[in-house]
Amino acid sequence: MGDDHSEDTSDDDAGADGDVTRRSLLAAAAGAGVASTAGCAGISTPADVASAASIRGNVAYFRGPDQLTAESAVFLDARSRERFRREHVYGARRVPVESVTARAERESGLVPDADAIASTLGSVGLTPDRDVVVYGSSVGARVSRVVFALEYLGHEGEITVLNGGYEAWNGRVGVGSRVPVETRYEASPNDDLIVTRDWIADRVGSFNADGPGLIDVRPPEAYLGARNAAKLVDSNARHGHLPGAVDVHWTGNVNGQQLAEPGTLAGLYFESAGVDMDGPTVVYGQGNVNPTNTWLVLRALQAEDVRLYDGGFGEWANVPETLRGRYPVETKTTTVVETTGSVGGDDDGGFSCTG
């Protein structure tokens, strides 16, 4: 029911980190293949790229490389194993995204499996008090799922997202991988960040009216349940969306490797989608990876109460037939907010384009 496909996550110790910088690597490449670019129009240096990723305005979480201040922060790499081994921020620790999507079954529905996720964070040597910088190829769903996992477990240190992704990094880099010293990650789960299937069922009929906001992050074709659309998930017994939900496809949050312009995002959610900055807003997708990107963006824009339906449409659509009256699916009443955006690298969630 999730929107993730498993990948090989074994990290054998195949080499030590190299003491080099991304700037020096790019300079070497330029010397080999672009001999005389000084003064040429359109040439960007690593410093230019890093500077362009700087965030302006009252935006939480996201920072460009030039804005990072915590020298002792632990860098968490959310990219694929292959990309990490090829090159990464010096000293970074890879967090396999599928390992922080684990869910546990409650009577009220699926919720994040705090014990399993805490075990993953401990396996990379992390403790709750450490400041962290999370990065990927972009600022897409892989990165935001790691951030959500940290926040859900009650992480105490500062959590920063590297805007621009790895391509914007111009500091020291490493290659290969090392096995970190494991720790015990003591989790303090924050259930105020999630809702369950039954929590939603109890409020059907009130969303985006007098009750909480409800955002569907999937492509419009999936939200509408368009017959024979390529975006539909074959394993779903029903198609459509949760009653009252507004559709805002999550990829509109991202412009290549960077966060989309914050003012544009504020207009998208607080004006076009009608999100209440002070009231509760629930986000959901097909599974529990892609919707965390919208969850993170809304929190970065200072929305006070943003929650994730971790079970997602995959859980809701596939309840037994006898329970469908309590968990209805809607197709007729629709509100689609048009978005534009593209996700660079492999940070599109790496799982499913359906949210």
XYZ file of C-alpha atoms in Angstrom:
355
model
C 0.000 0.000 0.000
C 2.974 2.292 0.250
C 4.453 4.243 -2.599
C 7.924 2.803 -2.256
C 9.827 0.039 -3.988
C 12.596 -1.677 -2.059
C 16.206 -1.200 -3.014
C 19.429 -2.883 -1.963
C 20.345 -1.136 1.291
C 23.431 -3.093 2.325
C 26.327 -0.695 2.958
C 29.539 -2.654 2.982
C 32.688 -0.750 3.932
C 34.118 -0.236 0.472
C 36.367 2.747 1.007
C 37.167 5.733 3.162
C 35.911 9.256 2.616
C 38.213 11.349 0.437
C 39.454 14.668 1.793
C 38.560 16.800 -1.215
C 36.031 19.483 -2.018
C 33.336 19.604 -4.634
C 34.948 22.786 -5.895
C 38.256 21.028 -6.500
C 36.578 18.138 -8.288
C 34.730 20.467 -10.618
C 37.864 22.507 -11.197
C 39.720 19.357 -12.193
C 36.958 18.403 -14.588
C 37.013 21.875 -16.094
C 40.762 21.670 -16.558
C 40.376 18.413 -18.440
C 37.485 19.314 -20.683
C 36.795 23.063 -20.597
C 40.245 24.588 -20.828
C 39.476 28.260 -21.228
C 36.177 29.327 -19.721
C 37.371 32.320 -17.687
C 35.281 35.336 -18.509
C 32.829 33.396 -20.691
C 29.177 34.328 -20.326
C 26.927 31.689 -18.778
C 29.633 29.919 -16.761
C 28.585 29.128 -13.181
C 31.077 28.269 -10.477
C 30.269 26.025 -7.490
C 30.181 29.171 -5.372
C 27.552 30.644 -7.715
C 25.398 27.528 -7.418
C 25.699 27.495 -3.630
C 24.822 31.167 -3.384
C 21.801 30.753 -5.659
C 20.384 28.177 -3.234
C 20.211 30.672 -0.369
C 16.733 31.143 1.097
C 15.246 34.583 1.635
C 12.340 35.476 3.905
C 10.656 33.856 6.875
C 11.051 30.225 5.787
C 11.843 27.418 8.230
C 13.980 24.317 7.609
C 15.413 25.205 4.177
C 18.902 26.739 3.936
C 21.458 27.081 1.168
C 25.035 25.826 1.668
C 26.235 29.354 2.467
C 23.632 29.659 5.232
C 24.559 26.571 7.252
C 25.784 27.508 10.729
C 25.955 24.311 12.808
C 29.540 23.110 12.330
C 28.933 19.918 14.328
C 25.767 18.934 12.454
C 25.368 15.382 11.176
C 24.649 15.255 7.429
C 22.013 12.696 6.466
C 21.996 11.617 2.816
C 18.572 10.547 1.486
C 19.770 9.574 -1.993
C 20.135 6.119 -3.484
C 22.939 3.843 -2.358
C 24.689 4.169 -5.717
C 24.725 7.962 -5.652
C 25.940 8.008 -2.068
C 28.842 5.648 -2.742
C 29.870 7.607 -5.801
C 30.159 10.884 -3.888
C 28.610 12.560 -0.839
C 29.092 15.300 1.717
C 32.174 14.428 3.738
C 31.198 12.380 6.805
C 27.548 12.043 5.745
C 25.505 9.040 6.788
C 23.042 7.502 4.390
C 19.472 6.975 5.575
C 17.644 4.518 3.266
C 14.278 6.143 2.728
C 12.327 2.895 2.721
C 13.593 2.265 6.253
C 11.843 5.371 7.611
C 8.493 4.548 5.985
C 7.727 1.571 8.248
C 4.163 1.485 9.554
C 2.429 -0.210 12.457
C -1.207 -1.289 12.657
C -3.479 0.260 15.267
C -7.177 -0.432 15.607
C -7.766 3.063 14.190
C -5.487 2.486 11.185
C -1.857 2.582 10.073
C 0.646 4.850 11.834
C 4.436 5.309 11.598
C 6.343 2.480 13.297
C 8.336 4.523 15.815
C 10.445 1.597 17.023
C 11.509 0.548 13.520
C 12.325 4.103 12.468
C 14.264 4.759 15.682
C 16.262 1.595 15.048
C 17.224 2.915 11.603
C 18.385 6.257 12.984
C 20.370 4.506 15.690
C 21.990 2.278 13.066
C 23.596 5.356 11.473
C 24.895 6.579 14.821
C 22.359 9.356 15.370
C 21.097 10.541 18.754
C 18.118 12.883 19.317
C 20.249 15.784 20.539
C 22.359 16.185 17.379
C 21.764 18.945 14.853
C 21.220 17.447 11.403
C 21.316 18.603 7.786
C 19.234 16.435 5.461
C 19.968 16.471 1.739
C 19.192 14.592 -1.443
C 19.580 15.154 -5.156
C 16.897 17.796 -4.752
C 14.496 18.912 -2.022
C 11.943 16.283 -3.003
C 10.041 13.570 -1.200
C 13.002 11.430 -0.117
C 14.383 14.344 1.872
C 11.042 15.349 3.370
C 10.270 11.798 4.521
C 13.504 11.743 6.524
C 12.621 15.124 8.044
C 9.142 13.919 8.935
C 10.568 10.787 10.581
C 12.870 12.918 12.719
C 10.102 15.288 13.759
C 7.696 12.450 14.486
C 10.238 10.771 16.761
C 10.684 14.011 18.701
C 14.175 14.890 17.475
C 15.604 17.577 19.762
C 18.416 18.934 17.607
C 17.938 21.461 14.838
C 16.755 19.980 11.528
C 17.866 21.724 8.333
C 17.211 20.845 4.688
C 19.969 21.652 2.187
C 18.241 23.729 -0.460
C 19.520 22.936 -3.923
C 20.390 19.387 -2.924
C 23.810 17.845 -3.321
C 24.479 19.733 -6.556
C 24.585 22.988 -4.568
C 27.151 21.679 -2.074
C 30.626 23.176 -2.490
C 32.345 21.893 0.649
C 34.299 18.733 1.418
C 33.131 15.519 -0.201
C 33.739 11.823 0.337
C 33.409 8.628 -1.648
C 32.616 5.026 -0.791
C 30.978 4.261 2.535
C 31.800 3.583 6.143
C 29.822 1.651 8.723
C 29.009 4.128 11.521
C 29.108 3.270 15.213
C 25.556 2.374 16.177
C 23.716 4.174 18.961
C 20.385 3.780 20.702
C 17.952 6.399 19.432
C 15.490 7.196 22.220
C 12.255 8.176 20.495
C 9.445 10.297 21.915
C 6.757 9.937 19.226
C 4.617 12.993 18.580
C 1.172 11.748 17.560
C 0.014 15.337 17.055
C 1.759 15.155 13.672
C -0.387 12.309 12.328
C -3.986 11.304 11.840
C -5.445 7.849 11.354
C -8.058 6.374 9.054
C -10.681 6.576 11.811
C -9.765 10.171 12.677
C -10.587 11.107 9.094
C -13.724 8.952 8.966
C -15.088 10.739 12.051
C -14.771 14.086 10.220
C -16.025 13.206 6.731
C -18.277 16.014 5.575
C -16.391 18.749 7.403
C -13.105 19.003 5.523
C -12.335 22.347 3.880
C -15.655 23.646 5.178
C -16.047 24.221 8.908
C -13.518 21.545 9.798
C -9.845 20.820 9.086
C -8.196 21.342 5.741
C -7.500 18.259 3.629
C -4.915 18.244 0.830
C -4.487 15.410 -1.684
C -0.950 15.590 -3.124
C -1.420 13.123 -6.003
C -1.633 14.035 -9.706
C -5.060 15.323 -10.762
C -5.769 12.155 -12.795
C -5.428 10.002 -9.667
C -7.421 12.464 -7.553
C -10.241 12.520 -10.101
C -10.216 8.744 -10.533
C -10.123 9.288 -14.287
C -11.025 6.013 -15.968
C -8.075 4.244 -17.609
C -5.690 7.057 -16.620
C -2.050 5.984 -16.409
C -1.741 7.614 -12.984
C -4.230 5.230 -11.381
C -2.790 2.571 -9.068
C -3.930 -0.876 -10.136
C -3.830 -2.267 -6.611
C -6.472 0.201 -5.405
C -9.923 -1.340 -5.161
C -11.475 2.119 -5.566
C -10.388 5.319 -7.299
C -11.024 8.961 -6.509
C -10.211 10.891 -3.356
C -11.169 11.405 0.260
C -14.403 13.425 0.554
C -13.758 17.160 0.699
C -10.096 17.004 -0.290
C -8.484 19.686 -2.443
C -5.886 18.479 -4.946
C -2.487 20.225 -5.041
C 0.075 18.002 -6.763
C 3.158 17.984 -4.562
C 5.716 18.450 -7.342
C 4.626 22.077 -7.535
C 6.650 22.573 -4.345
C 9.935 22.020 -6.153
C 11.771 23.864 -8.908
C 14.472 21.459 -10.069
C 16.768 20.976 -7.104
C 15.410 23.890 -5.074
C 12.343 24.901 -3.133
C 9.921 26.790 -5.362
C 9.660 30.515 -4.698
C 8.174 30.828 -1.161
C 5.821 33.668 -2.109
C 4.411 31.577 -4.938
C 3.943 28.613 -2.599
C 2.171 30.784 -0.028
C -0.264 31.927 -2.717
C -0.757 28.357 -3.904
C -1.717 26.982 -0.499
C -3.102 29.856 1.560
C -5.002 31.570 -1.242
C -5.790 29.089 -4.018
C -6.165 25.984 -1.810
C -7.601 27.922 1.141
C -5.322 26.394 3.791
C -5.845 27.964 7.226
C -2.443 28.875 8.676
C -3.768 28.483 12.229
C -6.144 25.529 11.948
C -5.323 21.851 11.375
C -4.494 20.727 7.846
C -4.105 17.073 6.856
C -2.065 15.974 3.839
C -2.197 12.556 2.181
C -1.067 10.753 -0.963
C -1.121 7.196 -2.233
C 1.366 6.197 0.465
C 3.455 7.990 3.062
C 6.454 9.424 1.191
C 5.334 12.088 -1.291
C 2.800 13.798 1.020
C 5.574 14.586 3.485
C 6.893 17.110 0.969
C 3.710 19.161 1.223
C 3.712 18.608 5.002
C 7.238 20.037 5.178
C 6.537 22.972 2.862
C 3.469 24.036 4.832
C 5.442 23.894 8.067
C 8.280 25.844 6.435
C 5.727 28.511 5.497
C 4.767 28.765 9.186
C 1.439 26.888 9.096
C 0.780 26.038 12.736
C -0.832 22.580 12.625
C 0.010 20.274 9.715
C -0.598 16.538 9.995
C 0.097 13.493 7.847
C -2.329 10.686 7.103
C 0.346 7.995 7.049
C -1.969 5.224 5.834
C -2.746 7.233 2.723
C -5.239 6.596 -0.022
C -3.800 3.111 -0.422
C -5.172 2.162 2.989
C -8.464 4.074 2.636
C -9.329 2.727 -0.826
C -8.728 -0.884 0.112
C -10.813 -1.367 3.235
C -13.142 -4.401 3.129
C -16.382 -3.887 1.199
C -18.401 -4.054 4.402
C -16.605 -0.954 5.725
C -16.762 1.240 2.641
C -19.759 3.164 3.963
C -17.616 4.483 6.815
C -14.678 5.202 4.505
C -16.263 6.674 1.339
C -14.423 7.691 -1.832
C -15.492 10.743 -3.805
C -15.156 11.571 -7.496
C -17.925 14.073 -8.291
C -17.028 17.018 -6.041
C -13.584 18.151 -7.108
C -11.239 21.047 -6.548
C -7.934 20.915 -8.402
C -5.357 23.646 -7.878
C -3.094 23.788 -10.912
C 0.624 23.577 -10.176
C 3.841 23.657 -12.135
C 7.122 22.224 -10.978
C 9.736 19.585 -11.613
C 11.823 17.489 -9.281
C 15.495 17.039 -10.092
C 17.656 14.004 -9.435
C 16.024 10.954 -7.861
C 14.092 12.901 -5.229
C 10.698 12.382 -6.833
C 10.113 9.881 -4.060
C 11.750 7.145 -6.104
C 8.595 5.161 -5.639
C 5.430 6.235 -7.397
C 4.304 9.193 -9.423
C 0.850 8.851 -7.886
C 1.724 10.490 -4.622
